[in-house]
Coordinates of N, CA and C in Angstrom, one line a residue:
X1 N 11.0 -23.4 78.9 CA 9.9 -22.7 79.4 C 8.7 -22.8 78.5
X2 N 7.7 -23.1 79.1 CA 6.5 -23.0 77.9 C 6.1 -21.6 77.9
X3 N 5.4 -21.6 76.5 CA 4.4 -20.4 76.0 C 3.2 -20.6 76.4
X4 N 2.6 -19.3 76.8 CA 0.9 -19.1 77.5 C 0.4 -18.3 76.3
X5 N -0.8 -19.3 76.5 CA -1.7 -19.1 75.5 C -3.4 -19.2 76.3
X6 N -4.1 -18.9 76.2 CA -5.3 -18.9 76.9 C -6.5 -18.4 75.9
X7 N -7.6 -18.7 76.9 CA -9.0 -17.9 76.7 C -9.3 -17.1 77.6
X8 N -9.8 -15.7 77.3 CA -10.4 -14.9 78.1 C -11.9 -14.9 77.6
X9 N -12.8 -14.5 78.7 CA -13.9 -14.9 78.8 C -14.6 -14.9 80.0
X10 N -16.2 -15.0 80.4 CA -16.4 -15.3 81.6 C -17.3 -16.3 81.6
X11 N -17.7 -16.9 82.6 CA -18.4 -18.2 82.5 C -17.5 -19.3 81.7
X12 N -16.3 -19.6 82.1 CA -15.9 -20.8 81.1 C -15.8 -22.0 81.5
X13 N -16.4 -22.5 82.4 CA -15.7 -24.1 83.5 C -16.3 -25.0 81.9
X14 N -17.2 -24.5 81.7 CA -17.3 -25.4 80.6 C -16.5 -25.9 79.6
X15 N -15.8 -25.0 78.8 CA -14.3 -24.6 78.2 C -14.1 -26.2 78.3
X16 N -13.5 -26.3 77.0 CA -12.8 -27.5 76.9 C -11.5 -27.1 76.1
X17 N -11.1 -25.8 75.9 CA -10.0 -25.5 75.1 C -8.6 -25.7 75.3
X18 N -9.0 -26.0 77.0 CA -7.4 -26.5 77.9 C -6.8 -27.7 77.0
X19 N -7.9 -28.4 76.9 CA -7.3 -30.0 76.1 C -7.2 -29.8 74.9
X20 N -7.7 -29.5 74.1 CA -8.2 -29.5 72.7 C -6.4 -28.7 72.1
X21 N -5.9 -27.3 72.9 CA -5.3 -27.1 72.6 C -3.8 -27.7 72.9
X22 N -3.7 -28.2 74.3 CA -2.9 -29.1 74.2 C -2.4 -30.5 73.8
X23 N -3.4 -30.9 73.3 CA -3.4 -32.2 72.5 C -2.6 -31.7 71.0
X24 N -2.9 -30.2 70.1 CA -2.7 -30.4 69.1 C -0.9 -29.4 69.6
X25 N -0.9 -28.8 70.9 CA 1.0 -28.4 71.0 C 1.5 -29.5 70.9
X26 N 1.3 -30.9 71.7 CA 1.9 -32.4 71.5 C 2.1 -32.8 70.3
X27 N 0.7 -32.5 69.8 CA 1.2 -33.4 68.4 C 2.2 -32.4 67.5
X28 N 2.3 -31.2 67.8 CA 3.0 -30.0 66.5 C 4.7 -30.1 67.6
X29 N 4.3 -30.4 69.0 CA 5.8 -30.5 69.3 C 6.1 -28.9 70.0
X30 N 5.3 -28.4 70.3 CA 5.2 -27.1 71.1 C 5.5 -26.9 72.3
X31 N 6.2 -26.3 73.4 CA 6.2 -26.4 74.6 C 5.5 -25.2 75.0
X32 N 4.1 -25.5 74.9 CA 3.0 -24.3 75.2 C 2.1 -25.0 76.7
X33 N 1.3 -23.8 77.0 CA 0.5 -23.6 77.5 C -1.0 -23.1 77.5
X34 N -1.6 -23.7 78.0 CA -3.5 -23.1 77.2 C -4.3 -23.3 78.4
X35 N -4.5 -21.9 78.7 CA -5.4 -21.6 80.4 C -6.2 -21.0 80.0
X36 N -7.3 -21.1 81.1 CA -9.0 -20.2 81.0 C -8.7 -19.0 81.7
X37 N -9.0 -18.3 80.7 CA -9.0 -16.9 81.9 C -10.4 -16.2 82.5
X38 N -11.0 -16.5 83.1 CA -12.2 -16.2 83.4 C -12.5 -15.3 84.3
X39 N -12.6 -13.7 83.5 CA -12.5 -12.9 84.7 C -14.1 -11.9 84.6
X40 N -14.1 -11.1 85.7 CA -14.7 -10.2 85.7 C -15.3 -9.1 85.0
X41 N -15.9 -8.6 84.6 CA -15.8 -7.6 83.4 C -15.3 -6.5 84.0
X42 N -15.5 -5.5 85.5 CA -14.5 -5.0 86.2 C -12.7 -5.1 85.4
X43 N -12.7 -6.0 85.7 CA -11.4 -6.9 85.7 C -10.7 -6.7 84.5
X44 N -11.3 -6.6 83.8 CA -11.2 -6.9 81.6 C -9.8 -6.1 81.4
X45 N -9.3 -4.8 81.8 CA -8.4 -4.2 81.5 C -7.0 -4.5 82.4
X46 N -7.4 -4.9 83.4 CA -6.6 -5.5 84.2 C -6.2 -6.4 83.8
X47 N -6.5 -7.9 83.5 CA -6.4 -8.6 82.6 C -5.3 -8.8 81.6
X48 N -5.9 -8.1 80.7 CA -5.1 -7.7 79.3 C -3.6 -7.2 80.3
X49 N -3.8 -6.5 81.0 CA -2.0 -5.7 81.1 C -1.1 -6.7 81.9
X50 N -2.3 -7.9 83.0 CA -1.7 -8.8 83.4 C -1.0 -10.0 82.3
X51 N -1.9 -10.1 81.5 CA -1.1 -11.4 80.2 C -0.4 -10.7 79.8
X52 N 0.4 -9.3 79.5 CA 0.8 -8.9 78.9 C 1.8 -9.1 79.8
X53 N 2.1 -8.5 81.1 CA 3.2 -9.0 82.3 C 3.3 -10.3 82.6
X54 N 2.8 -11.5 82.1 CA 3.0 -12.8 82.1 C 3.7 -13.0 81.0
X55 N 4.3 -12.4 79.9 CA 4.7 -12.4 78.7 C 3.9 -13.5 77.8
X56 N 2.4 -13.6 77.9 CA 1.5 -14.3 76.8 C 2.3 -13.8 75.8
X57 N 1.3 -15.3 74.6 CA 1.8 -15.1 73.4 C 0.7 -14.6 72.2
X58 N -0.7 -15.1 72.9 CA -2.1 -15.1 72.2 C -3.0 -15.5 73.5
X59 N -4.2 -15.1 73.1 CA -5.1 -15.5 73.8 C -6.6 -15.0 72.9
X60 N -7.4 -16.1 72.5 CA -8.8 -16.2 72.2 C -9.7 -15.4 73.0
X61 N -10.2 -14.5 72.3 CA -11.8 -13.7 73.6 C -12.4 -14.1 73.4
X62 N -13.5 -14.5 74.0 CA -14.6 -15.3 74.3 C -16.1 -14.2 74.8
X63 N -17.6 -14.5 74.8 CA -18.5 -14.3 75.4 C -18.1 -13.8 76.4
X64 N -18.5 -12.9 77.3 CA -19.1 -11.2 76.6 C -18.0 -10.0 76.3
X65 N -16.8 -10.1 75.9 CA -15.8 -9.8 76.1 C -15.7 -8.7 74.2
X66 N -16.1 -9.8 73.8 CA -15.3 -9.7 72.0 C -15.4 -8.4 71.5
X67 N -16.7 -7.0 72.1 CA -16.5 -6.4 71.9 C -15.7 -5.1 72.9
X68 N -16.1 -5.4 74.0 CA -15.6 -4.6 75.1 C -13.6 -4.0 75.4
X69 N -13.0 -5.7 74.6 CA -11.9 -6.1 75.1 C -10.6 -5.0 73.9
X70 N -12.1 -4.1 73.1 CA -11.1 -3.5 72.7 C -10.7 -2.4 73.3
X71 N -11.3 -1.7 74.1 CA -10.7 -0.5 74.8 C -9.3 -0.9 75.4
X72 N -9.0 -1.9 75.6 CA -7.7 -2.6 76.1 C -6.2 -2.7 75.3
X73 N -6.9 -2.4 74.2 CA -6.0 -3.2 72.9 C -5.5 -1.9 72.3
X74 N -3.8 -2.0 71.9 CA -3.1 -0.9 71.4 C -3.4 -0.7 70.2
X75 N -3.9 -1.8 69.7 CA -4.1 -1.5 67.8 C -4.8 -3.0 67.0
X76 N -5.6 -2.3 66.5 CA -6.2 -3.4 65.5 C -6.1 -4.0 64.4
X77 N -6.3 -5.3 64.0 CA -6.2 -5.0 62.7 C -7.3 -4.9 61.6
X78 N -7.4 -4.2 60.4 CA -8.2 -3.7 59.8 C -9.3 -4.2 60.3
X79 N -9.1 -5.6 59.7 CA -11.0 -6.5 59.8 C -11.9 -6.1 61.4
X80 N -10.9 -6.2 62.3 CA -11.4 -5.9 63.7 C -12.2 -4.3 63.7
X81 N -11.2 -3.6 63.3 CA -11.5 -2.5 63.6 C -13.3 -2.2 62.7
X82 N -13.3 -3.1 61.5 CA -14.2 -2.9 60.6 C -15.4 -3.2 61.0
X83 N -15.5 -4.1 61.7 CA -16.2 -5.2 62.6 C -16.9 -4.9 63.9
X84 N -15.4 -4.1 64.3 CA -15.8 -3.5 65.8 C -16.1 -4.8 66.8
X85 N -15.2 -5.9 66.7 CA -15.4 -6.6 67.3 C -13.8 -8.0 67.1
X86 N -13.4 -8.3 68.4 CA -12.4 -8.7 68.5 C -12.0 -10.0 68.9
X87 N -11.7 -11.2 68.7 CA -12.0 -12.6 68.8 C -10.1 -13.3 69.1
X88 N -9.3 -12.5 68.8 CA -7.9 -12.8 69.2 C -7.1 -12.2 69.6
X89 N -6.2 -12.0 70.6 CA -5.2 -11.2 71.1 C -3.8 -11.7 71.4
X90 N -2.7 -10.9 70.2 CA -1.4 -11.2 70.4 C -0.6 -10.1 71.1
X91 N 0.0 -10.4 71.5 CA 0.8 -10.1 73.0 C 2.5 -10.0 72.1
X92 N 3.1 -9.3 71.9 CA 4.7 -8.6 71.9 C 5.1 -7.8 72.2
X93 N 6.2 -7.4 72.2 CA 7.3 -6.3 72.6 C 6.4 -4.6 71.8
X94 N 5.7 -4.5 70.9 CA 5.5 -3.4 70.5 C 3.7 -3.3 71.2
X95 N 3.5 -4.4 72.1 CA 1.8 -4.2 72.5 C 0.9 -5.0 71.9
X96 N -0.1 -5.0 72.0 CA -1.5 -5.7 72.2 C -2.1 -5.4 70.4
X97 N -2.2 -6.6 69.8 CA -3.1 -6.3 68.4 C -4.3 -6.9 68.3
X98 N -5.2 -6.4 68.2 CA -6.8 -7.4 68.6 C -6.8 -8.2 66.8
X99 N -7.5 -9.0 66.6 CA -7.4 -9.4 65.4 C -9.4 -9.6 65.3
X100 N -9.7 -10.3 64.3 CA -11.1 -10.9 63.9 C -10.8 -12.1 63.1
X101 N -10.8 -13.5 63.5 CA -10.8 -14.7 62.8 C -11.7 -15.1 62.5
X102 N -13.1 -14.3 63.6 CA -14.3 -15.3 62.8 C -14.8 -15.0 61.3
X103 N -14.3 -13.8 61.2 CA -14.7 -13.3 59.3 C -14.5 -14.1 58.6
X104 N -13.1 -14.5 58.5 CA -12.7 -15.4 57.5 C -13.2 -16.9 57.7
X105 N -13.4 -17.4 59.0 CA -14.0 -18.9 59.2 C -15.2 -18.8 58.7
X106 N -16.0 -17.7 58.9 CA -17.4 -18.1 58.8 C -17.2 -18.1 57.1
X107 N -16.5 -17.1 56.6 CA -16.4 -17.8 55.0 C -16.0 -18.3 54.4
X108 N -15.2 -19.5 55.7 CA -14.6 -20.8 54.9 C -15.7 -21.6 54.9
X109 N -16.2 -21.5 55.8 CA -17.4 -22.1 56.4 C -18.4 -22.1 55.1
X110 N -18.7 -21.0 54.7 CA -19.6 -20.9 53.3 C -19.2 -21.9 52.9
X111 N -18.4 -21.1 52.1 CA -17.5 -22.2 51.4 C -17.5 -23.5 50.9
X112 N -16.9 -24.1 52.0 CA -16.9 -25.9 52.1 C -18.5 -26.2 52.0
X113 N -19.4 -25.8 52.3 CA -20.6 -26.5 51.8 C -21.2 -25.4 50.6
X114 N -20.7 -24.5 50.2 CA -21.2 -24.3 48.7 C -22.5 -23.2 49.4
X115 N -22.3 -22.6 50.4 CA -23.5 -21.7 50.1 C -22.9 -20.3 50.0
X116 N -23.8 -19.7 49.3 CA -23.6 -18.7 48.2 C -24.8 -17.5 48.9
X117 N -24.0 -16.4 49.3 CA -25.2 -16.1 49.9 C -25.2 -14.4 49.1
X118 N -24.7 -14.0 47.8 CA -25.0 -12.9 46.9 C -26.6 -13.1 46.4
X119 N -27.0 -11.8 46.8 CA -28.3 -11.4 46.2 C -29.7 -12.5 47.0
X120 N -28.9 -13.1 48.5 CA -29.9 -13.9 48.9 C -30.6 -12.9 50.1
X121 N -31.1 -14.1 51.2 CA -32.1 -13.3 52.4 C -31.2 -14.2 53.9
X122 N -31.0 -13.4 54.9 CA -30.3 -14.2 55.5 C -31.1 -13.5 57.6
X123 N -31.4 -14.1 58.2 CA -31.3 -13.9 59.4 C -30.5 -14.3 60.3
X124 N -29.8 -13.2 60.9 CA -28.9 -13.4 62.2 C -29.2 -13.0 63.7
X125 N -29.2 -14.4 64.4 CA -29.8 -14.3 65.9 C -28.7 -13.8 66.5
X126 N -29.0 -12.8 67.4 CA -28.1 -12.3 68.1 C -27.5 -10.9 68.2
X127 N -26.9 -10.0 68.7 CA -26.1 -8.9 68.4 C -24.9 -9.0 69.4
X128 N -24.1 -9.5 69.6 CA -23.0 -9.8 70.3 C -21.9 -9.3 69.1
X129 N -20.6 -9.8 69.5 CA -19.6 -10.0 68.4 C -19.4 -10.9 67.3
X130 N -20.1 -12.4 67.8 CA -19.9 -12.9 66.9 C -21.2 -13.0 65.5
X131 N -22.3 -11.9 66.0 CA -23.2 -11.3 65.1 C -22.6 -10.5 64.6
X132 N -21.8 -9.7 65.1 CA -21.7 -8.2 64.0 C -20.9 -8.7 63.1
X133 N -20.0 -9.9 63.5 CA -18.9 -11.0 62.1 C -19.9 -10.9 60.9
X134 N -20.9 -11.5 61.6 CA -21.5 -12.2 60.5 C -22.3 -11.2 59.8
X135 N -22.6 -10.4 60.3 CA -23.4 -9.1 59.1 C -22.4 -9.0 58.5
X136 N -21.2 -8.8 58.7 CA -20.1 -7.9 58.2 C -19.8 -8.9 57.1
X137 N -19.8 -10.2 57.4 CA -19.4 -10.9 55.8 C -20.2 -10.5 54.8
X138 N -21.4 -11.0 56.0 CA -22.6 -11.2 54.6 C -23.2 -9.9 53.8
X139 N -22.8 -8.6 54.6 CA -22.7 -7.0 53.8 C -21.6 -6.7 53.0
X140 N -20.6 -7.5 53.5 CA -19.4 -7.4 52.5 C -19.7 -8.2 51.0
X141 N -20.0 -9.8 51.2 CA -20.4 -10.1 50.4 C -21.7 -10.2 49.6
X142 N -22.1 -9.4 49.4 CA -23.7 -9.0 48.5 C -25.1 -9.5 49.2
X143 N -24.7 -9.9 50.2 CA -26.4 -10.2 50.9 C -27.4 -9.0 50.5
X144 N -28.5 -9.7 50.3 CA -29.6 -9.0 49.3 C -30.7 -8.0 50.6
X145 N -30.6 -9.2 52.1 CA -31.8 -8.6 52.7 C -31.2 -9.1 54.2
X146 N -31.2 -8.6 55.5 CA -30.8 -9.5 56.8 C -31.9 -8.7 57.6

């Protein structure tokens, strides 16, 4: 039986995550699955309880969701909660945990090209979720002015 894994989101025909992800269960040897879930915002809570009665394993939130999809979710973990903004959802026997992955990418992301952003000046376009990530690193880590 494969494992379901997906993206929720709306607007996704674009989505290229179907392939991307099943290219890398083939190569690790997985018997997964990776669907778009593209629903309604209506829909959003319906949703979550449906993957949840599909016995999902995870699923990526997507645009416009990342914040909203927490009313749905049994419990957070810290960084999400901190963030107020939610970018993964695992699915078990004890319920729904929203997570936040873009915090830590965006500062791997620093990172690997060496920018250093203590005591600097920084603008961020947007206020979605994956804005408030990004204040939240860059307030965690000493940004001087945004």
């Amino acid at each position: 039986m494969n494992t379901l894994f997906g993206l929720l989101g709306k607007n996704l025909a674009h989505s290229i995550s179907p392939v991307i992800h099943d290219i890398i269960f083939s190569k690790i040897g997985i018997s997964a699955f990776y669907h778009i879930f593209d629903v309604k915002e209506i829909e959003l809570g319906n949703a979550v309880k449906g993957l949840t009665a599909l016995g999902a394993v995870g699923v990526n939130v997507t645009i416009p969701y990342k914040i909203k999809v927490m009313e749905y979710i049994d419990k957070l973990s810290p960084e999400a909660q901190a963030i107020g903004s939610v970018n993964c959802i695992s699915f078990n026997k004890n319920g729904t945990l929203g997570y936040n992955t873009d915090y830590l990418g965006f500062g791997m992301m620093l990172d690997k090209y060496n920018v250093k952003v203590e005591d600097r000046n920084a603008a961020v376009l947007g206020s979605g979720g994956a804005a408030k990530t990004v204040v939240s690193y860059l307030l965690d880590h000493g940004i001087h002015n945004i």
